[in-house]
């Protein structure tokens, strides 16, 4: 069996009396699309926040590429190849679309204590940024303000920023949140094209998208993982049906 | 670059500043008013780096003016007039204090950041008040301006004017480069979304602290110039109301604009001169004026000149 890219072991996170993450263990293999599904309040976003380093777990460990990253901050994890997108669109609205992506490139191109040269015409930042924008279908929106993009386009930009850091694992927190059917379809197409080039942990409510994309699915209920398996196996799992799809599903 | 109203006005202002002593035939009073405005413009530009571009709302920026001016004053007090000693020391002390204050205050955000920067600045103000040796609340008179081995004579007010003008140009040029550099873009993006910057892999804290130190050091330069210009330093220069005036200048001129603080500082000082001639309660007019600017001209003067959006410089 291949060595997992990400190994989560017995993760626990409490908020007061509420156990948001409860003994959660999960592996992600290199190159796979691993969907995490679960009813509202199952702790999906809390889980992503711990993987990205924004929240410290109370117990348990996270290993990435064989190294323990449980105590690293978000910037350090990003430097090791972990990228995330946000459920609530997080872009730099007052900068141009290309600036947004070029900053992601810049974050992984050495330190930024460079005070004089014009970074906005630096081909080593701008060319990869333009290429990434092309990849997500925003090639013709480069010079506009990011804040002026339509919602669906902002989600695409969000993805481009994560991709531009050249991650080996992408954490996508509801990439299709708030999208219409057409936009969702386009996003699924984009992610489909990424398959195999980068491992993806996908949190998504749109079940059509999940079943179209995922190699494996983990089901989160009340902060713990009740089942992991292929889409087919999850579809037929009795526990999952009871807990997630409803008693009478 | 299109030749629009904004660029024309900016260039005209710079030409006017360059020619002013010639035009006024050396009339000391008005040259003095404008020199003072340019010094405060340097301070306002430095504040704009953290306030306008970085969204760090420092309410204690005047401290560095005080540090610069006190450096000149205290050295002069001990009969050390050599600018090659005074100035590097003044800049270094400004940077160190900014490093210390920044390391403390940048742990907080929003209104707490405002309060802490203000509190630290007030601490320095009271420190100044308690320094009996250096005049306490009376301050120090600086009888001799900084000397530069006979290369430049700051005692000549036209020379001093052009030294100030030169530093203003340098500061503006530096800032214009800085805000489009890698460092500048990091600071500007952080203003919009700090969590996102961290997720992208930037150790944001270091960059913010560096910007804070840079701003403090440039403001220290303004202090060195002001001490020389006024021949005088007292704790009042560091009072929080002085920091508030710097904020007014930045807001008035246009936050996050390269030339905005220059417009803001000049307008501020001219209004102060003009209104205080009319009435000693000039702030009664000035206060509402500022409120109107904030309410109806959010981009400040540079916004009125046609600076379109926030990605503009």
Coordinates of C-alpha atoms in Angstrom, one line a residue:
Chain A
X1 CA 0.0 0.0 0.0
X2 CA 1.2 3.5 -0.8
X3 CA 2.3 5.7 2.0
X4 CA -0.5 8.2 2.8
X5 CA 0.2 11.9 2.0
X6 CA -1.8 13.1 5.0
X7 CA -2.4 11.1 8.1
X8 CA -4.8 12.3 10.7
X9 CA -4.7 10.3 14.0
X10 CA -7.3 10.5 16.8
X11 CA -7.9 14.3 16.4
X12 CA -9.9 15.9 19.2
X13 CA -11.2 19.5 19.3
X14 CA -13.6 20.8 22.0
X15 CA -15.4 24.1 22.2
X16 CA -16.5 24.2 25.8
X17 CA -18.9 21.3 26.2
X18 CA -19.2 20.7 22.5
X19 CA -16.9 18.1 21.0
X20 CA -16.5 19.4 17.4
X21 CA -13.9 16.8 16.4
X22 CA -14.1 13.5 18.2
X23 CA -11.3 10.9 17.8
X24 CA -11.1 11.6 14.1
X25 CA -8.7 9.5 12.0
X26 CA -8.4 9.7 8.3
X27 CA -5.8 9.1 5.6
X28 CA -5.4 10.8 2.3
X29 CA -3.4 9.1 -0.5
X30 CA -1.2 10.9 -3.0
X31 CA -3.2 12.1 -5.9
X32 CA -6.6 11.0 -4.7
X33 CA -9.8 13.1 -4.4
X34 CA -11.1 12.4 -1.0
X35 CA -14.5 13.9 -0.2
X36 CA -15.6 14.5 3.4
X37 CA -19.3 14.7 3.7
X38 CA -21.7 14.9 6.6
X39 CA -24.8 16.7 7.8
X40 CA -24.6 20.4 8.9
X41 CA -22.7 20.7 12.2
X42 CA -20.8 17.5 11.7
X43 CA -17.5 19.4 12.1
X44 CA -16.3 19.6 8.6
X45 CA -15.1 23.2 8.6
X46 CA -13.6 22.8 12.1
X47 CA -11.7 19.8 10.7
X48 CA -10.4 21.7 7.7
X49 CA -9.3 24.6 10.0
X50 CA -7.3 22.1 12.0
X51 CA -5.7 20.6 8.9
X52 CA -4.8 24.1 7.7
X53 CA -3.4 25.2 11.1
X54 CA -5.9 27.9 11.9
X55 CA -7.2 25.9 14.9
X56 CA -5.1 23.8 17.3
X57 CA -6.5 20.4 18.1
X58 CA -6.7 19.5 21.8
X59 CA -5.3 16.1 21.1
X60 CA -4.2 13.9 18.2
X61 CA -1.7 14.3 15.5
X62 CA -1.5 15.3 11.8
X63 CA 1.3 14.0 9.7
X64 CA 1.9 15.4 6.2
X65 CA 4.4 13.8 3.9
X66 CA 5.6 11.7 6.9
X67 CA 6.3 14.8 9.1
X68 CA 4.4 15.8 12.1
X69 CA 2.8 19.2 11.3
X70 CA 0.3 19.3 14.3
X71 CA 2.2 22.3 15.8
X72 CA 2.9 24.3 12.6
X73 CA 1.1 27.5 11.8
X74 CA -0.8 28.0 8.6
X75 CA 2.1 29.7 6.8
X76 CA 4.5 26.9 7.6
X77 CA 2.0 24.3 6.4
X78 CA 1.4 26.2 3.2
X79 CA 5.2 26.2 2.6
X80 CA 5.2 22.4 2.9
X81 CA 2.6 22.0 0.2
X82 CA -0.7 22.3 1.9
X83 CA -3.1 24.8 0.3
X84 CA -6.7 25.6 1.2
X85 CA -9.6 27.5 -0.2
X86 CA -12.2 29.1 2.0
X87 CA -15.9 28.4 2.3
X88 CA -16.5 32.2 2.5
X89 CA -14.7 33.7 -0.5
X90 CA -11.4 35.1 0.7
X91 CA -9.7 37.2 -1.9
X92 CA -8.0 40.6 -1.9
X93 CA -10.9 42.5 -3.3
X94 CA -9.1 45.8 -3.8
X95 CA -6.3 44.3 -5.9
X96 CA -6.5 43.0 -9.4
X97 CA -7.3 39.4 -10.2
X98 CA -3.7 38.8 -11.4
X99 CA -2.3 40.5 -8.3
X100 CA -4.3 38.0 -6.2
X101 CA -2.7 35.0 -7.9
X102 CA 0.7 36.5 -8.3
X103 CA 0.8 36.9 -4.5
X104 CA 0.2 33.2 -4.1
X105 CA 3.1 32.6 -6.4
X106 CA 5.2 35.1 -4.5
X107 CA 4.4 33.4 -1.2
X108 CA 6.4 30.4 -2.5
X109 CA 9.2 32.2 -4.2
X110 CA 11.4 33.0 -1.3
X111 CA 11.1 35.9 1.2
X112 CA 9.3 39.1 0.3
X113 CA 11.7 41.6 1.9
X114 CA 12.3 43.2 -1.5
X115 CA 11.4 46.8 -1.4
X116 CA 12.3 48.4 -4.7
X117 CA 11.7 46.3 -7.8
X118 CA 8.2 46.5 -9.3
X119 CA 6.6 43.2 -8.5
X120 CA 3.7 43.9 -10.8
X121 CA 5.9 43.5 -13.9
X122 CA 8.0 40.7 -12.6
X123 CA 7.7 37.9 -15.1
X124 CA 8.7 35.2 -12.6
X125 CA 5.5 36.1 -10.7
X126 CA 3.2 37.3 -13.4
X127 CA 3.7 34.4 -15.9
X128 CA 2.8 31.6 -13.5
X129 CA -0.1 33.7 -12.3
X130 CA -1.4 34.3 -15.8
X131 CA -1.0 30.6 -16.6
X132 CA -2.9 29.6 -13.5
X133 CA -5.7 32.0 -14.3
X134 CA -5.9 30.5 -17.8
X135 CA -6.2 27.1 -16.2
X136 CA -9.3 28.0 -14.1
X137 CA -10.9 29.9 -17.0
X138 CA -10.2 33.5 -15.8
X139 CA -7.6 34.3 -18.4
X140 CA -9.5 37.2 -19.8
X141 CA -10.3 38.8 -16.4
X142 CA -6.7 39.4 -15.2
X143 CA -6.7 43.1 -15.0
X144 CA -10.0 43.7 -13.4
X145 CA -10.4 44.2 -9.6
X146 CA -11.0 40.9 -7.8
X147 CA -13.9 42.5 -5.9
X148 CA -15.7 43.2 -9.2
X149 CA -15.8 39.5 -10.3
X150 CA -19.1 37.7 -10.2
X151 CA -19.5 35.3 -7.3
X152 CA -18.8 32.2 -9.3
X153 CA -15.7 33.8 -10.8
X154 CA -14.5 34.7 -7.3
X155 CA -14.8 31.0 -6.4
X156 CA -12.6 30.2 -9.5
X157 CA -10.1 32.8 -8.4
X158 CA -10.1 31.3 -4.9
X159 CA -9.2 28.0 -6.5
X160 CA -6.5 29.6 -8.7
X161 CA -4.9 31.2 -5.6
X162 CA -4.7 27.8 -3.9
X163 CA -3.3 26.2 -7.1
X164 CA -0.7 28.8 -7.6
X165 CA 1.1 27.8 -4.5
X166 CA 1.8 24.4 -6.2
X167 CA 0.5 22.3 -3.4
X168 CA 0.6 18.6 -3.1
X169 CA -2.7 18.6 -1.2
X170 CA -5.6 21.0 -1.7
X171 CA -8.1 21.5 1.0
X172 CA -11.3 22.7 -0.6
X173 CA -14.0 23.9 1.7
X174 CA -17.2 23.9 -0.3
X175 CA -15.7 25.2 -3.6
X176 CA -19.2 25.3 -5.1
X177 CA -20.8 27.2 -2.2
X178 CA -23.5 29.6 -3.4
X179 CA -23.1 28.6 -7.0
X180 CA -25.9 28.1 -9.5
X181 CA -26.1 24.8 -11.4
X182 CA -24.1 26.0 -14.4
X183 CA -21.3 27.4 -12.3
X184 CA -21.2 24.2 -10.2
X185 CA -20.9 22.2 -13.3
X186 CA -18.0 24.4 -14.5
X187 CA -16.3 24.0 -11.1
X188 CA -16.7 20.2 -11.2
X189 CA -15.1 20.3 -14.7
X190 CA -12.2 22.3 -13.3
X191 CA -11.6 19.9 -10.5
X192 CA -12.0 16.9 -12.8
X193 CA -9.2 18.3 -14.8
X194 CA -7.0 18.6 -11.7
X195 CA -7.5 14.9 -10.8
X196 CA -4.3 13.0 -10.5
X197 CA -2.1 16.2 -10.5
X198 CA -2.8 17.0 -6.9
X199 CA -4.5 15.3 -4.0
X200 CA -7.7 17.0 -3.0
X201 CA -9.6 16.9 0.3
X202 CA -13.1 18.1 -0.8
X203 CA -15.8 19.2 1.6
X204 CA -18.9 19.7 -0.4
X205 CA -22.7 19.7 0.1
X206 CA -23.6 19.1 -3.6
X207 CA -23.8 15.3 -3.7
X208 CA -23.7 15.1 -7.5
X209 CA -20.4 16.9 -7.4
X210 CA -19.1 14.7 -4.6
X211 CA -20.0 11.4 -6.4
X212 CA -18.7 12.7 -9.7
X213 CA -15.3 13.6 -8.3
X214 CA -14.4 11.5 -5.3
X215 CA -12.2 8.5 -5.4
X216 CA -13.0 7.9 -1.8
X217 CA -15.5 9.4 0.6
X218 CA -15.4 9.8 4.4
X219 CA -18.6 10.4 6.3
X220 CA -18.4 12.7 9.3
X221 CA -21.1 12.6 11.9
X222 CA -20.8 14.5 15.2
X223 CA -17.1 15.0 14.7
X224 CA -16.0 11.5 14.0
X225 CA -15.6 9.5 10.9
X226 CA -18.2 6.7 10.7
X227 CA -17.2 5.3 7.3
X228 CA -14.6 5.6 4.6
X229 CA -14.8 3.9 1.2
X230 CA -15.4 4.2 -2.5
X231 CA -18.5 6.2 -3.6
X232 CA -20.2 2.8 -4.3
X233 CA -19.4 1.4 -0.9
X234 CA -20.6 4.6 0.9
X235 CA -23.8 4.6 -1.1
X236 CA -24.6 1.1 0.1
X237 CA -23.4 1.5 3.7
X238 CA -26.2 1.0 6.2
X239 CA -24.6 3.1 8.9
X240 CA -24.2 6.0 6.5
X241 CA -27.8 5.7 5.3
X242 CA -29.0 5.8 8.9
X243 CA -26.9 8.6 10.2
X244 CA -26.6 10.8 7.2
X245 CA -29.1 10.2 4.5
X246 CA -31.9 9.7 7.1
X247 CA -33.6 6.6 8.6
X248 CA -35.9 6.0 5.7
X249 CA -33.4 6.6 2.9
Chain B
X1 CA 0.4 56.8 -18.0
X2 CA -2.4 59.0 -19.1
X3 CA -2.1 62.7 -18.6
X4 CA -5.1 63.2 -16.4
X5 CA -6.1 65.9 -13.9
X6 CA -4.6 64.0 -11.0
X7 CA -1.1 63.8 -12.6
X8 CA -1.2 67.4 -13.8
X9 CA -2.1 68.7 -10.3
X10 CA 0.5 66.5 -8.7
X11 CA 3.2 67.8 -11.0
X12 CA 2.1 71.4 -10.6
X13 CA 2.3 71.1 -6.8
X14 CA 5.8 69.6 -7.0
X15 CA 6.9 72.4 -9.4
X16 CA 5.4 75.0 -7.1
X17 CA 7.2 73.5 -4.1
X18 CA 10.5 73.5 -6.0
X19 CA 10.2 77.1 -7.1
X20 CA 8.5 78.6 -4.0
X21 CA 11.6 80.3 -2.5
X22 CA 12.4 81.8 -5.8
X23 CA 8.8 83.0 -6.4
X24 CA 8.5 84.5 -2.9
X25 CA 12.0 86.1 -3.2
X26 CA 13.0 84.5 0.1
X27 CA 10.1 85.8 2.3
X28 CA 10.9 83.7 5.4
X29 CA 7.5 83.5 6.9
X30 CA 5.7 81.7 4.0
X31 CA 8.8 79.6 3.1
X32 CA 8.6 78.5 6.7
X33 CA 5.0 77.6 6.6
X34 CA 5.5 75.5 3.5
X35 CA 8.8 73.9 4.8
X36 CA 6.9 72.9 7.9
X37 CA 4.1 71.4 5.7
X38 CA 6.6 69.4 3.8
X39 CA 8.2 68.0 7.0
X40 CA 4.8 67.0 8.2
X41 CA 4.1 65.6 4.8
X42 CA 7.1 63.2 5.2
X43 CA 5.6 62.2 8.5
X44 CA 2.2 61.7 7.0
X45 CA 3.6 59.6 4.1
X46 CA 5.3 57.4 6.6
X47 CA 2.0 57.0 8.6
X48 CA 0.2 56.3 5.3
X49 CA 2.4 53.2 4.7
X50 CA 1.0 51.5 7.8
X51 CA -2.4 53.2 8.0
X52 CA -3.4 53.6 4.4
X53 CA -1.7 50.6 2.8
X54 CA -1.5 48.3 5.8
X55 CA -4.6 49.1 7.8
X56 CA -2.6 49.5 11.0
X57 CA -4.3 52.4 12.7
X58 CA -1.5 53.8 14.7
X59 CA -2.6 56.6 17.0
X60 CA 0.9 57.3 18.3
X61 CA 2.9 58.1 15.2
X62 CA 3.9 61.6 16.4
X63 CA 6.2 59.9 18.9
X64 CA 8.8 59.4 16.2
X65 CA 8.7 63.1 15.3
X66 CA 9.5 63.7 19.0
X67 CA 12.3 61.2 19.0
X68 CA 13.9 62.8 16.0
X69 CA 13.6 66.3 17.3
X70 CA 14.8 65.3 20.8
X71 CA 17.8 63.6 19.3
X72 CA 18.8 66.9 17.7
X73 CA 18.0 68.8 20.9
X74 CA 19.7 66.5 23.3
X75 CA 22.9 66.3 21.3
X76 CA 22.9 70.1 20.8
X77 CA 22.4 70.4 24.6
X78 CA 25.8 68.6 25.0
X79 CA 27.3 70.8 22.2
X80 CA 27.4 68.0 19.7
X81 CA 26.2 69.6 16.5
X82 CA 27.6 67.1 14.0
X83 CA 24.7 65.9 11.9
X84 CA 26.6 62.8 10.8
X85 CA 26.3 61.7 14.5
X86 CA 22.9 63.2 15.3
X87 CA 21.0 61.9 12.3
X88 CA 22.0 58.2 12.2
X89 CA 21.4 58.1 16.0
X90 CA 18.0 59.7 15.6
X91 CA 17.0 57.2 12.9
X92 CA 18.4 54.2 14.8
X93 CA 16.5 55.2 18.0
X94 CA 13.3 55.8 16.0
X95 CA 13.7 52.3 14.5
X96 CA 14.4 50.7 17.8
X97 CA 11.4 52.3 19.6
X98 CA 9.2 51.4 16.6
X99 CA 10.5 47.8 16.8
X100 CA 9.6 47.7 20.5
X101 CA 6.3 49.4 20.2
X102 CA 5.4 47.4 17.1
X103 CA 6.2 44.1 18.7
X104 CA 3.9 45.0 21.5
X105 CA 1.0 46.6 19.7
X106 CA 0.9 44.3 16.7
X107 CA -0.2 41.5 19.0
X108 CA -3.6 43.3 19.0
X109 CA -6.1 44.3 16.4
X110 CA -8.7 47.0 15.7
X111 CA -9.6 49.3 18.5
X112 CA -7.1 47.6 20.9
X113 CA -4.3 48.4 18.5
X114 CA -5.4 52.0 18.4
X115 CA -5.5 52.2 22.2
X116 CA -2.1 50.5 22.7
X117 CA -0.2 52.7 20.1
X118 CA -1.8 55.7 21.8
X119 CA -0.9 54.5 25.3
X120 CA 2.7 53.8 24.3
X121 CA 3.0 57.2 22.7
X122 CA 1.5 58.9 25.8
X123 CA 4.1 57.1 27.8
X124 CA 6.8 58.8 25.8
X125 CA 5.0 62.1 26.1
X126 CA 5.1 61.8 29.9
X127 CA 8.6 60.7 29.8
X128 CA 9.4 63.9 28.1
X129 CA 7.5 65.9 30.7
X130 CA 9.5 64.2 33.4
X131 CA 13.0 64.9 31.9
X132 CA 13.9 68.0 34.0
X133 CA 17.4 67.8 32.6
X134 CA 16.0 68.5 29.1
X135 CA 13.6 71.2 30.0
X136 CA 10.6 69.0 31.0
X137 CA 7.4 70.6 29.6
X138 CA 9.3 73.7 28.5
X139 CA 11.5 71.6 26.2
X140 CA 14.8 72.5 24.8
X141 CA 15.8 75.3 22.6
X142 CA 18.1 74.2 19.8
X143 CA 20.5 77.2 19.3
X144 CA 22.6 75.5 16.7
X145 CA 21.2 73.4 13.9
X146 CA 22.8 70.2 12.7
X147 CA 26.2 70.7 11.0
X148 CA 27.4 68.7 8.1
X149 CA 31.1 69.5 8.0
X150 CA 30.5 72.6 6.1
X151 CA 28.9 70.8 3.2
X152 CA 25.4 72.2 3.9
X153 CA 24.4 75.2 6.0
X154 CA 21.1 74.5 7.5
X155 CA 21.1 77.9 9.2
X156 CA 20.2 79.4 5.9
X157 CA 16.5 79.0 5.6
X158 CA 16.4 78.6 1.9
X159 CA 19.0 75.8 2.1
X160 CA 17.0 74.2 4.8
X161 CA 13.9 74.5 2.7
X162 CA 15.6 72.6 -0.2
X163 CA 17.0 70.0 2.1
X164 CA 13.4 69.3 3.3
X165 CA 12.2 69.4 -0.3
X166 CA 14.9 66.9 -1.3
X167 CA 13.9 64.5 1.5
X168 CA 10.3 64.8 0.6
X169 CA 11.0 63.8 -3.0
X170 CA 13.1 60.9 -1.8
X171 CA 10.4 59.8 0.5
X172 CA 7.7 60.0 -2.2
X173 CA 9.9 58.2 -4.7
X174 CA 10.8 55.5 -2.2
X175 CA 7.1 55.0 -1.3
X176 CA 6.1 54.9 -4.9
X177 CA 8.6 52.1 -5.5
X178 CA 7.8 50.4 -2.2
X179 CA 4.1 49.9 -2.6
X180 CA 4.5 48.0 -5.9
X181 CA 7.4 45.9 -4.7
X182 CA 7.0 42.4 -3.3
X183 CA 7.0 43.8 0.2
X184 CA 4.5 46.5 -0.6
X185 CA 2.0 44.1 -2.2
X186 CA 2.3 41.8 0.9
X187 CA 1.4 44.8 3.1
X188 CA -1.5 45.9 0.8
X189 CA -3.0 42.4 0.5
X190 CA -2.8 41.9 4.2
X191 CA -5.0 44.9 4.6
X192 CA -7.8 43.0 2.7
X193 CA -7.4 39.6 4.2
X194 CA -4.8 38.6 6.8
X195 CA -6.0 35.0 7.2
X196 CA -5.8 34.4 3.5
X197 CA -2.2 35.7 3.4
X198 CA -1.3 33.2 6.1
X199 CA -3.0 30.4 4.3
X200 CA -1.0 31.4 1.2
X201 CA 2.2 30.9 3.2
X202 CA 3.2 34.4 4.2
X203 CA 4.5 34.8 7.8
X204 CA 2.4 38.0 8.0
X205 CA 3.6 39.2 11.4
X206 CA 7.2 39.8 10.2
X207 CA 6.1 41.9 7.3
X208 CA 3.7 44.0 9.3
X209 CA 6.4 44.6 12.0
X210 CA 8.9 45.6 9.3
X211 CA 6.4 48.1 7.8
X212 CA 5.8 49.5 11.3
X213 CA 9.5 50.0 11.9
X214 CA 10.0 51.5 8.4
X215 CA 7.2 54.0 9.0
X216 CA 8.6 54.9 12.4
X217 CA 12.1 55.4 11.0
X218 CA 10.9 57.7 8.2
X219 CA 8.9 59.6 10.7
X220 CA 12.0 59.9 12.8
X221 CA 13.6 61.6 9.8
X222 CA 10.7 64.1 9.8
X223 CA 11.5 64.7 13.5
X224 CA 15.1 65.4 12.8
X225 CA 14.1 68.0 10.2
X226 CA 11.4 69.5 12.4
X227 CA 13.8 69.9 15.3
X228 CA 16.2 71.7 13.0
X229 CA 13.5 73.8 11.5
X230 CA 11.8 75.0 14.6
X231 CA 15.0 75.3 16.7
X232 CA 13.0 73.8 19.4
X233 CA 11.7 70.6 20.9
X234 CA 9.2 69.9 23.6
X235 CA 7.0 66.9 24.8
X236 CA 4.0 68.4 23.1
X237 CA 5.3 67.2 19.8
X238 CA 4.6 63.7 20.9
X239 CA 1.1 64.3 22.4
X240 CA -1.6 62.1 21.0
X241 CA -3.4 65.1 19.5
X242 CA -0.3 65.5 17.3
X243 CA -0.7 61.9 16.2
X244 CA -4.3 62.7 15.5
X245 CA -3.3 65.6 13.3
X246 CA -1.1 63.2 11.2
X247 CA -4.1 60.9 10.8
X248 CA -6.2 63.9 9.7
X249 CA -3.5 64.7 7.0
X250 CA -3.5 61.2 5.7
X251 CA -7.3 61.0 5.6
X252 CA -7.7 64.5 4.2
X253 CA -5.2 63.7 1.4
X254 CA -6.3 60.2 0.6
X255 CA -5.5 57.0 2.4
X256 CA -3.4 54.6 0.5
X257 CA -2.3 57.1 -2.1
X258 CA 1.3 58.1 -2.7
X259 CA 0.8 61.8 -3.1
X260 CA -2.3 62.1 -0.9
X261 CA -0.4 62.8 2.3
X262 CA 1.4 65.7 0.7
X263 CA -1.9 67.3 -0.4
X264 CA -3.3 66.6 3.1
X265 CA -0.4 68.1 5.0
X266 CA -0.2 71.2 2.9
X267 CA -4.0 71.7 3.0
X268 CA -4.0 71.1 6.8
X269 CA -1.3 73.7 7.5
X270 CA -2.7 76.3 5.1
X271 CA -6.1 75.9 6.7
X272 CA -4.6 76.2 10.1
X273 CA -2.7 79.3 9.2
X274 CA -5.7 80.9 7.4
X275 CA -8.4 80.0 9.9
X276 CA -6.3 80.8 13.0
X277 CA -5.9 84.3 11.5
X278 CA -9.6 84.7 11.4
X279 CA -10.4 83.3 14.9
X280 CA -8.5 81.7 17.7
X281 CA -11.2 79.1 17.8
X282 CA -10.3 77.9 14.3
X283 CA -10.9 74.3 15.2
X284 CA -14.6 75.0 15.4
X285 CA -14.5 75.5 11.6
X286 CA -11.8 72.8 11.0
X287 CA -13.7 70.0 12.9
X288 CA -16.8 70.1 10.8
X289 CA -14.7 70.5 7.6
X290 CA -13.0 67.2 8.4
X291 CA -16.3 65.5 9.1
X292 CA -17.5 66.6 5.7
X293 CA -14.4 65.3 4.0
X294 CA -14.8 61.9 5.7
X295 CA -18.5 61.7 4.9
X296 CA -18.5 63.0 1.3
X297 CA -15.0 62.6 0.0
X298 CA -13.8 59.3 1.3
X299 CA -10.9 59.1 -1.1
X300 CA -9.7 62.5 0.3
X301 CA -8.2 65.1 -2.0
X302 CA -6.5 62.6 -4.2
X303 CA -9.9 60.9 -4.6
X304 CA -11.4 64.2 -5.7
X305 CA -8.7 64.5 -8.3
X306 CA -9.9 61.3 -9.9
X307 CA -8.0 58.4 -8.3
X308 CA -10.5 55.8 -9.3
X309 CA -10.1 52.7 -7.2
X310 CA -8.1 51.2 -4.5
X311 CA -5.7 49.3 -6.7
X312 CA -4.5 52.7 -8.0
X313 CA -1.5 54.1 -6.4

